[in-house]
Coordinates of C-alpha atoms and ligand atoms in Angstrom, one line a residue:
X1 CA 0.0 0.0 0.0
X2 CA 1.2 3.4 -0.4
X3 CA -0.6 6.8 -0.2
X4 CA -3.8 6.8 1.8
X5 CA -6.6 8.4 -0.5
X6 CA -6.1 11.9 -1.2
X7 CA -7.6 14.6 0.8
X8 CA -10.6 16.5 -1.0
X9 CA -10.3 20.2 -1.5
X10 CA -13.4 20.6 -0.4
X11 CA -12.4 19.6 3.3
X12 CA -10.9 23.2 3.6
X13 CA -13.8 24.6 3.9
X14 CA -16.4 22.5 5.3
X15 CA -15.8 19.8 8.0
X16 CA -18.0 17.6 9.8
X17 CA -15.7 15.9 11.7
X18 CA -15.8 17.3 15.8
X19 CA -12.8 18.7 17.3
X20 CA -13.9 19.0 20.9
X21 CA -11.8 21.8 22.7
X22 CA -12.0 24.9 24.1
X23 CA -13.0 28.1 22.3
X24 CA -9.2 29.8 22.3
X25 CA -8.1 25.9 21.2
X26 CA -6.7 24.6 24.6
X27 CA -7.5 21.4 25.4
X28 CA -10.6 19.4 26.8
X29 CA -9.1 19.2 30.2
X30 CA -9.1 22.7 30.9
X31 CA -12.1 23.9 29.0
X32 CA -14.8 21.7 29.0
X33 CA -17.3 22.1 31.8
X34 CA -20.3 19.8 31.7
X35 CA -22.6 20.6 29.4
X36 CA -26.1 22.1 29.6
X37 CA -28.7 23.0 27.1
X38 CA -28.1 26.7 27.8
X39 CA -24.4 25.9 25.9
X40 CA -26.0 25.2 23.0
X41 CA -27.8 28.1 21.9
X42 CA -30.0 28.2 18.3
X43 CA -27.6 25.3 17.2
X44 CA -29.6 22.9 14.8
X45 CA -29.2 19.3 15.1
X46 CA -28.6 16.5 12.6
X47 CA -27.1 13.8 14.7
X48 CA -27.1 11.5 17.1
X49 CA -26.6 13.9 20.1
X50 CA -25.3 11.2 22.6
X51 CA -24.4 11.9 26.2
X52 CA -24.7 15.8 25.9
X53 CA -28.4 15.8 25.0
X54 CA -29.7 13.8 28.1
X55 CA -30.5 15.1 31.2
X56 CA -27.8 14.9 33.5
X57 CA -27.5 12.5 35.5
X58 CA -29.0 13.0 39.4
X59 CA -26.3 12.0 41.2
X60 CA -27.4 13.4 44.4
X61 CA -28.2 10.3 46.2
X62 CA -25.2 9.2 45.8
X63 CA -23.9 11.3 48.0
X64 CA -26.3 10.6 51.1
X65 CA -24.6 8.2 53.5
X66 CA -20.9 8.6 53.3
X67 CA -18.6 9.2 55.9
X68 CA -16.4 11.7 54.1
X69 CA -17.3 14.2 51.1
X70 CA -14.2 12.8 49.3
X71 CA -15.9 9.3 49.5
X72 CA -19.0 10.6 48.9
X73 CA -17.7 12.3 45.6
X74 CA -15.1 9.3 44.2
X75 CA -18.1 6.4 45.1
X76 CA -20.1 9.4 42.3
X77 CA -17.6 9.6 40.2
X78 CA -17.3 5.7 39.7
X79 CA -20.9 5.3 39.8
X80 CA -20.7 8.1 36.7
X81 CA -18.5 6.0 35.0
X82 CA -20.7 3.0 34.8
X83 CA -23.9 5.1 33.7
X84 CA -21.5 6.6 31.2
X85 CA -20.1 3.2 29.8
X86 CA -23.3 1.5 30.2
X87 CA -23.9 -1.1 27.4
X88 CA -21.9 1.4 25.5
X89 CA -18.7 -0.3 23.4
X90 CA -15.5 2.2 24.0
X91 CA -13.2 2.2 21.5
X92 CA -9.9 4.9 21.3
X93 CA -8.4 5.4 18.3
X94 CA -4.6 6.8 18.9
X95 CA -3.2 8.6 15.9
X96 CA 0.6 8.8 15.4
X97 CA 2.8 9.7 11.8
X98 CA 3.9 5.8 11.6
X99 CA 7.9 4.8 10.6
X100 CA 9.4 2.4 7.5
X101 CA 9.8 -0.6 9.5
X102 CA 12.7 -2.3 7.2
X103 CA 15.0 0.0 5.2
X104 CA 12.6 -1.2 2.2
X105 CA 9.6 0.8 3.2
X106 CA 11.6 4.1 3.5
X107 CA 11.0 5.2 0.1
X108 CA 7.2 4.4 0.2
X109 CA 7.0 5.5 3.7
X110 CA 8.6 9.0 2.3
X111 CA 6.3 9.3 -0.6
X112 CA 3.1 8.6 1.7
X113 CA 4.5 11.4 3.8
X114 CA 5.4 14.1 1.0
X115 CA 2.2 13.5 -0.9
X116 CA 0.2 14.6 2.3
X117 CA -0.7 18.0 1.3
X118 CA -0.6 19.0 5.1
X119 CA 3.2 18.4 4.6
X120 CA 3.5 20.0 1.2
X121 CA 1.2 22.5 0.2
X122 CA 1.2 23.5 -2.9
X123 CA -1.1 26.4 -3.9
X124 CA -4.4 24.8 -5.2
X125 CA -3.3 25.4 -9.0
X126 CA -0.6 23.2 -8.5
X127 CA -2.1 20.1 -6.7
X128 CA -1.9 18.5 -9.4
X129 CA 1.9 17.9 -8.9
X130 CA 1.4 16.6 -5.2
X131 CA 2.2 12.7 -6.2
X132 CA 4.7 13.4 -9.2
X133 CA 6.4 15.9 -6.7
X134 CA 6.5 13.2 -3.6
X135 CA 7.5 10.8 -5.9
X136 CA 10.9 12.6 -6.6
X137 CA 11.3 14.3 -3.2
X138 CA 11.2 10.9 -1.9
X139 CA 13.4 9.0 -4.1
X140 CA 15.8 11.6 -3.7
X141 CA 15.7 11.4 -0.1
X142 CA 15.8 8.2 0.7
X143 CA 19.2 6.8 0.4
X144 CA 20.5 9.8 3.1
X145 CA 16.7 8.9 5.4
X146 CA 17.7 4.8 5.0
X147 CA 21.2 5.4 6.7
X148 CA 19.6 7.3 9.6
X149 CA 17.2 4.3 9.9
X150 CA 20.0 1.5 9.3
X151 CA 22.3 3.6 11.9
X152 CA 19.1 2.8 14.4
X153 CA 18.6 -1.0 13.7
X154 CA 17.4 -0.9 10.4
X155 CA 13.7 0.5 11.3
X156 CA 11.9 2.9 12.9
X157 CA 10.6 1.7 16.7
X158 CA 7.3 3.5 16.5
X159 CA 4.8 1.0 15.7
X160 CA 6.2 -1.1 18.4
X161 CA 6.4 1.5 21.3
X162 CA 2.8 2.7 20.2
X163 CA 1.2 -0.7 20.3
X164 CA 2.7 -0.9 23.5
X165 CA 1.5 2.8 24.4
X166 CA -2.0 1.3 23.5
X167 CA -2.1 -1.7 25.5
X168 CA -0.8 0.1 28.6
X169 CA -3.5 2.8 27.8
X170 CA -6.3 -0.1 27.5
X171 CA -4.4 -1.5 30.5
X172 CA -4.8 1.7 32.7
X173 CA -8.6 2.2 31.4
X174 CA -9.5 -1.0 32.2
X175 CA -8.4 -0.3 35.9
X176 CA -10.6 2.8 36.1
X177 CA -13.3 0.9 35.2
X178 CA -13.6 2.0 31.5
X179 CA -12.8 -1.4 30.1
X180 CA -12.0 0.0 26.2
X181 CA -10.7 -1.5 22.8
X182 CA -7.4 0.6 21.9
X183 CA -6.9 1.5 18.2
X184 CA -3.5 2.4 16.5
X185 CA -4.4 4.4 12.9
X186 CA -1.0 5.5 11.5
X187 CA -0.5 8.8 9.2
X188 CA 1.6 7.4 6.9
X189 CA 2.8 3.9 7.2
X190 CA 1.2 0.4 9.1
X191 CA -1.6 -0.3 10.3
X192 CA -3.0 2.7 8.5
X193 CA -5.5 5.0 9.8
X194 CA -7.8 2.8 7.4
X195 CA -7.4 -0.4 9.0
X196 CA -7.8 0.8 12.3
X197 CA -11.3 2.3 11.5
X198 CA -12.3 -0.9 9.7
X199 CA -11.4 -3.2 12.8
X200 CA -13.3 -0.1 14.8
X201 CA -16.2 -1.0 12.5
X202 CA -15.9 -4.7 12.7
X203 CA -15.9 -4.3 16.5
X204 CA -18.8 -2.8 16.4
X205 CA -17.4 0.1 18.7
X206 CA -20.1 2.5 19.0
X207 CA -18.6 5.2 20.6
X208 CA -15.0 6.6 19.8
X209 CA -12.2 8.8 21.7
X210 CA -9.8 10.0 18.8
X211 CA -6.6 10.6 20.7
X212 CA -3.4 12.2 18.7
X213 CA -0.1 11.0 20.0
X214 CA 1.2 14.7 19.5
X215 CA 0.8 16.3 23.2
X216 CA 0.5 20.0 20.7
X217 CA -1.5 20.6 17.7
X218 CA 0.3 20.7 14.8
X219 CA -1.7 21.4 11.0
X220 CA 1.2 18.8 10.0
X221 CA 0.4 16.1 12.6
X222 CA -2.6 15.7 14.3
X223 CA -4.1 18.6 11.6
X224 CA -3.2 16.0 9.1
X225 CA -4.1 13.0 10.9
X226 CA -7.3 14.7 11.6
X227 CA -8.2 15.5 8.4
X228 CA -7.6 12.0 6.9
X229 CA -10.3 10.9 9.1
X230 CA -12.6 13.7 8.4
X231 CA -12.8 12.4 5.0
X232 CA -13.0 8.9 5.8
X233 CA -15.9 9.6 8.4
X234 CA -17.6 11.9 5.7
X235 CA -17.9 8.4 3.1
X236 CA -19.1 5.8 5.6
X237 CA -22.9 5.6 6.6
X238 CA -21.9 3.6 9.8
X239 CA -18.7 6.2 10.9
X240 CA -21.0 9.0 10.5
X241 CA -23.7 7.9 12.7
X242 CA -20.8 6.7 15.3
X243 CA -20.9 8.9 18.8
X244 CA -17.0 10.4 18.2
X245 CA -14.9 13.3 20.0
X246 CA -11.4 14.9 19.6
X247 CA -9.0 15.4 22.4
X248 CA -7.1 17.9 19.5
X249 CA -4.2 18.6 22.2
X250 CA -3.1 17.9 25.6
X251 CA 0.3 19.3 26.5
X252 CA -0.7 21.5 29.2
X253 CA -2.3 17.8 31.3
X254 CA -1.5 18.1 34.7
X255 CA 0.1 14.7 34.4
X256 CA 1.7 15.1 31.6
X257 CA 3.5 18.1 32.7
X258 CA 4.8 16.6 35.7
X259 CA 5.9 13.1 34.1
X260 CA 8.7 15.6 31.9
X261 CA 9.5 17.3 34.7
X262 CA 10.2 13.9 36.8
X263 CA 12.3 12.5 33.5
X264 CA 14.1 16.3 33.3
X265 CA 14.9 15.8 37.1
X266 CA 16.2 12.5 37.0
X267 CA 18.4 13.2 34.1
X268 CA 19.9 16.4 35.9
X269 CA 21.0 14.3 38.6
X270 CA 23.3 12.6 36.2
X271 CA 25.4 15.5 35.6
X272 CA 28.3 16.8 37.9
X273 CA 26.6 20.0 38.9
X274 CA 23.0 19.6 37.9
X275 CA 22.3 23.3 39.0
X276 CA 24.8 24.4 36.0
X277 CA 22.9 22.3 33.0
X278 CA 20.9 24.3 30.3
X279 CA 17.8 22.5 29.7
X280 CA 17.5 22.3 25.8
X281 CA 14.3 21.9 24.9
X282 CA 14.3 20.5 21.0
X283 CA 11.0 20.4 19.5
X284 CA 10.6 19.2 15.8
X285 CA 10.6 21.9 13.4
X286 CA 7.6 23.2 10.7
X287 CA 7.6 25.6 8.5
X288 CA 7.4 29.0 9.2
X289 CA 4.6 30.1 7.1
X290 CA 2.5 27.0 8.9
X291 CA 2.3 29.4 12.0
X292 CA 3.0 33.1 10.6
X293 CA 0.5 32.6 7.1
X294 CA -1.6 29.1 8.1
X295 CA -2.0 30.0 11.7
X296 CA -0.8 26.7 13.2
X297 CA -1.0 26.6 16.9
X298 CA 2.1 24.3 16.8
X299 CA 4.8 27.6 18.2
X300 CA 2.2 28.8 20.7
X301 CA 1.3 26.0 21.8
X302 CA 5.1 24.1 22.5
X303 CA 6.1 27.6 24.0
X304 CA 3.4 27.1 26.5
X305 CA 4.4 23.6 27.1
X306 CA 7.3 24.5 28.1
X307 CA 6.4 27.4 30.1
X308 CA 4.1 25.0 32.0
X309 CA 7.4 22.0 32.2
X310 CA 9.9 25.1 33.6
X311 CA 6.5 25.9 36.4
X312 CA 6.5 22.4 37.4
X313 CA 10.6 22.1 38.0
X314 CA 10.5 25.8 39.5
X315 CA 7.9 24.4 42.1
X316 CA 10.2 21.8 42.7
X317 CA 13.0 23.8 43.8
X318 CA 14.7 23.2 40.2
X319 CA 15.6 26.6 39.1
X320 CA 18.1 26.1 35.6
X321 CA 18.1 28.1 32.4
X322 CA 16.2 26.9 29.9
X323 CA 16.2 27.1 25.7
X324 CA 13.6 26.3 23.1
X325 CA 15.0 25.0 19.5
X326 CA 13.6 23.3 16.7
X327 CA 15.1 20.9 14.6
X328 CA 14.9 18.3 11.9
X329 CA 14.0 21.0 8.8
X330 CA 13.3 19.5 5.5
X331 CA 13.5 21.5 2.2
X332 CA 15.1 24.7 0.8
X333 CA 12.0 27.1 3.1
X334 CA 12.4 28.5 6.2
X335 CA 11.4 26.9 9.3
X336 CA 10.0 27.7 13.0
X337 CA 13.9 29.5 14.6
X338 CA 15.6 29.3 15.9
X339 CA 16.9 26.2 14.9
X340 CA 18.4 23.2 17.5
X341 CA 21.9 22.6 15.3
X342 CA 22.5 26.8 15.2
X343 CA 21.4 27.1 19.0
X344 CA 23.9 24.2 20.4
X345 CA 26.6 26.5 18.4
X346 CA 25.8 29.3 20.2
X347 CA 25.6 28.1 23.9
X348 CA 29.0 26.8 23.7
X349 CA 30.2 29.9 22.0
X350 CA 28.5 31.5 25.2
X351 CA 30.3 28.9 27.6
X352 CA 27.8 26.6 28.2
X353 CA 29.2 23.6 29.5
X354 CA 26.4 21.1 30.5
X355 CA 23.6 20.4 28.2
X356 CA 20.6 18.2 29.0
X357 CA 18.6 17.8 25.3
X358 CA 14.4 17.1 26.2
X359 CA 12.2 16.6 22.7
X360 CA 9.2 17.1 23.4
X361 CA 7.1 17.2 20.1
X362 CA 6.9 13.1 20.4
X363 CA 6.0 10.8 23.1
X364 CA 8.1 8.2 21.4
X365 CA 11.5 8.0 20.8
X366 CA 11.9 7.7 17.2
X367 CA 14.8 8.7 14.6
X368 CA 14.9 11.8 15.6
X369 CA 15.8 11.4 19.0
X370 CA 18.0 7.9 18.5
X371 CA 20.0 9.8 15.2
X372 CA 19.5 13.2 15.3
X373 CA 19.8 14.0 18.8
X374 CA 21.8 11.1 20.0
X375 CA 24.4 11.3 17.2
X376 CA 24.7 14.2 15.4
X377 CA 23.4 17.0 18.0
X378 CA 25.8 15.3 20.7
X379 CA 28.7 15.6 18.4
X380 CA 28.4 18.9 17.2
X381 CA 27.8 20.6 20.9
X382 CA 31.1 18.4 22.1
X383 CA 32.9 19.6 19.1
X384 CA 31.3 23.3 20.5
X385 CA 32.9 23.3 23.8
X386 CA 29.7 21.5 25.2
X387 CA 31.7 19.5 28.0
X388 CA 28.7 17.4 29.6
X389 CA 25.7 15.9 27.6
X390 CA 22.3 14.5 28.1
X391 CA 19.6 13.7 26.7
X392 CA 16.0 12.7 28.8
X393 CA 14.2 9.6 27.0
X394 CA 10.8 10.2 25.4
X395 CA 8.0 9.0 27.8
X396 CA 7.2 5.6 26.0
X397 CA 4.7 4.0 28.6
X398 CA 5.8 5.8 31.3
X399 CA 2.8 5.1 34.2
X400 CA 1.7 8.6 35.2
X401 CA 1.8 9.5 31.4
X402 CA -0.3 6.4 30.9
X403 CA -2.4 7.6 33.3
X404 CA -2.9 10.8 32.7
X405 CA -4.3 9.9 28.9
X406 CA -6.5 7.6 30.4
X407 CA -8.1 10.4 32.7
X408 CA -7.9 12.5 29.5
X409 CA -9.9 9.5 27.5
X410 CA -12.7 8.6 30.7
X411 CA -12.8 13.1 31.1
X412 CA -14.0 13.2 27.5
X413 CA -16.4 10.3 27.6
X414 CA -19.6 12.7 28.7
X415 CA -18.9 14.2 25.3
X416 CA -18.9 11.7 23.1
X417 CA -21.8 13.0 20.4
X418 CA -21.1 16.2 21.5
X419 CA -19.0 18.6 19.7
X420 CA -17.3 22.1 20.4
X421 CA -15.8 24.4 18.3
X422 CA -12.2 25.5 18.7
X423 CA -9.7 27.7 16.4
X424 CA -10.4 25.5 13.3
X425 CA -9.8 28.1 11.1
X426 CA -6.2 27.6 12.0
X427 CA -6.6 24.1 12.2
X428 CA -8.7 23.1 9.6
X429 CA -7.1 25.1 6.4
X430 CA -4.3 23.4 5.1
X431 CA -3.6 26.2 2.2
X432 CA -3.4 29.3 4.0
X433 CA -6.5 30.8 2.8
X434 CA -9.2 32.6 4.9
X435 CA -11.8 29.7 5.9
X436 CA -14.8 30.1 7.5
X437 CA -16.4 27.4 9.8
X438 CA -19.5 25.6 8.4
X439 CA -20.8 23.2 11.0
X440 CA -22.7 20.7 9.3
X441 CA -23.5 18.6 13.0
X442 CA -24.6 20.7 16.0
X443 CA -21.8 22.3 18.0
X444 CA -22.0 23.3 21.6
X445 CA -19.4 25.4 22.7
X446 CA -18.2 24.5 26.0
X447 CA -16.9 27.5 28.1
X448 CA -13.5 28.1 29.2
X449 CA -12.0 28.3 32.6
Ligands
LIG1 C1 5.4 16.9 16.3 C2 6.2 16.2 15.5 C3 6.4 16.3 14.1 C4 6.2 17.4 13.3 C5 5.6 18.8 13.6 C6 6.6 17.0 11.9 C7 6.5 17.9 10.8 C8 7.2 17.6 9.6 N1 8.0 16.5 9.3 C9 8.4 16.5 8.1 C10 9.3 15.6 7.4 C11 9.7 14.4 7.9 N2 9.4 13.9 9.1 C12 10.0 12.6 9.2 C13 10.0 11.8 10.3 C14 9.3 12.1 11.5 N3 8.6 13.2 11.8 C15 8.1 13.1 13.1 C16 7.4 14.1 13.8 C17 7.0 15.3 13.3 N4 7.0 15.8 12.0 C18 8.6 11.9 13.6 C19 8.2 11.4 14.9 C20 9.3 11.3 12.6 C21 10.1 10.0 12.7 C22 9.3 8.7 12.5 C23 10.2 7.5 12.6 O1 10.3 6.8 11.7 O2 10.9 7.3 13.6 C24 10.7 12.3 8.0 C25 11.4 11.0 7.7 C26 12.7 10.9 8.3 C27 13.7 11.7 7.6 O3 13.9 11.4 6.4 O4 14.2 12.6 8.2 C28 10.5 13.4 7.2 C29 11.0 13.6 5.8 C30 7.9 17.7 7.5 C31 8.2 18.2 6.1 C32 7.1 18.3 8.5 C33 6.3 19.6 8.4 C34 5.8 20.1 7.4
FE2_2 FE1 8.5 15.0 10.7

């Protein structure tokens, strides 16, 4: 197999499919407050409204008879649970970019991936070159992308660690008591997004959390990701009628937050003088114009991340200097600055002698982190007077992390069938052109904190 089916035009402008955040496009965990009728005002409705269109549920005798109002209100919230999973069949459905899993599939792998038009986009006129372009890009690519992959073991690692991500995930639901089916539905190589929604469909899962493995939106990952199922959803009679929501972003997740800081504090411990190390954040790089012309969250968004990671080590009596870079640009344009290879220059230049390297676009480690940062970032900031080096692993199946998704999964659940509207004319135009929202499926608007 080799590129998914191509993304209409159309979708730029009109999209069904339910991105359920907050109104300034933070994430369900902060914004979404239960939902009342009053949310939804003069909204018309042509779907199966789910959870959000019954009465609440009166939980109120629930809390007659308890000894303390903390077991009054954990006995309610596990008693929610049940009404909300009821007869109900939970399915996630976690998206992630997908890797070449023998030095073989690069050169497909790299075609799926440059003839997404959420990774090249070409003004409309010249769509038409989208596959002939990929096609070339990727050929030419490959033979310097298949030594990065045989210098890690001949294969990316990211099918594996997210099959494992998703068992640990249906693992941590099931002892909540959401017992769940976990989906993997790769961008661009196996099991495709398409395979995943046709097991979803063969499950007979009736109501679906769509999770991104990116913790911050990005119009070239989860935007992508998102997109592809839009227009899958959009052609199937049974996917349409299916109770779905979005959990578009989550890096600002309490426990999220704090499993990076815990990794960033253990790693620090490994150096001589921990107080002395600059913590590098490296995220992976877009293009400029994604953020300054497509109004991608993707800049905003990681430099809040990191904000929040800094808080969380602050409050932990963890004080050190901290950068932001990007790396791993592709192509002859100019990307999100400044840029990771430039930046390691420059702190040694500046005397930095301790540097402790944290991506934190991915929640796997991939080639990025086991080549680029690993090999070649390493050996440039030695060879820049960069004495002591480290790098903090990506959080893999890290338990709190687990965890926390899990909350993020069982929080979204009462909004399953409902929908909200965020920034999605940043996130749903893939062009760069002005586009204007046209719900097609009622959209309540949950309030933000
Ligand atoms: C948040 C993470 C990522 C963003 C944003 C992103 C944007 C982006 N990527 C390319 C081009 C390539 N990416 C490649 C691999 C790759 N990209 C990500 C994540 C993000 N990409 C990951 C995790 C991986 C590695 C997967 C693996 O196999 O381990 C590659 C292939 C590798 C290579 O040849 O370097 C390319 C090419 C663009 C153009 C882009 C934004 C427009
Ligand atoms: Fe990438």
């Amino acid at each position: 197999m080799q590129a998914p089916a191509p993304v209409s035009d159309s979708l730029h402008h009109t999209s069904p499919f339910l991105l359920n955040c907050g109104s300034d496009g933070v994430n369900l965990s902060r914004t979404v407050k239960p939902c009342s009728a009053g949310d939804r005002p003069g909204i018309s409705v042509n779907c199966n409204l789910g959870w959000s269109s019954q009465t609440s549920p009166d939980l109120s005798q629930h809390f007659r008879g308890y000894s303390s109002a903390s077991e009054a209100v954990l006995t309610a919230q596990s008693d929610l649970r049940k009404l909300l999973v009821g007869n109900e069949k939970i399915g996630v459905l976690l998206l992630n970019l997908g890797g070449p899993e023998t030095l073989d599939d690069v050169q497909p792998f790299l075609f799926n991936l440059f003839a997404d038009p959420d990774i090249i986009r070409l003004p409309r006129l010249f769509r038409f070159l989208q596959k002939p372009l990929a096609k070339f890009i990727s050929v030419v690519r490959a033979p310097k992308s298949k030594e990065g992959y045989a210098s890690i073991g001949g294969g990316s690692p990211l099918r594996q660690i997210t099959d494992a991500q998703a068992e640990a995930l249906r693992e941590a639901l099931c002892g909540k008591d959401v017992p769940a089916k976990v989906y993997v539905g790769m961008r661009y190589w196996h099991p495709f997004t398409e395979e995943a929604i046709e097991q979803i469909k063969r499950d007979g899962i009736t109501k679906l959390v769509v999770l991104p493995l990116y913790p911050q939106f990005s119009i070239s990952t989860s935007g992508s990701s998102l997109r592809l199922l839009e227009s899958i959803f959009r052609e199937d009679e049974y996917l349409v009628n299916m109770q779905h929501t979005v959990i578009p972003s989550w890096y600002q997740r309490e426990g999220y937050i704090k499993s990076m800081a815990t990794l960033i504090e253990n790693e620090l411990t490994k150096f001589p003088v921990p107080q002395k190390v600059m913590i590098f954040f490296s995220a992976h790089g877009v293009p400029l114009a994604y953020v300054e012309e497509a109004g991608d969250p993707y800049k905003a968004e990681m430099e809040e991340c990191v904000d929040l990671i800094m808080e969380e080590l602050e409050k932990r009596g963890i004080t050190n200097p901290c950068t932001l870079a990007y790396q791993s640009r592709v192509g002859p344009v100019e990307w999100l600055k400044p840029y990771t290879d430039e930046t390691i220059i420059e702190l040694g230049q500046k005397g930095v002698k301790s540097l402790l390297a944290v991506p934190i676009s991915f929640v796997s480690e991939h080639i990025e982190t086991l080549e680029e940062i690993d090999v070649e970032y390493k050996e440039l900031a030695l060879e820049s007077g960069i004495k002591h080096w480290g790098r903090v692993p990506a959080l893999g199946c890290e338990p709190t992390f687990i965890s926390d998704l899990a909350d993020a999964v069982i929080e979204s659940l009462p909004y399953v069938g409902a929908m909200a509207v965020s920034n999605l004319e940043a996130r749903q135009s893939s062009d760069g052109t002005s586009v204007k929202w046209k719900p097609k499926l009622s959209l309540p608007v949950f309030p933000s904190y």
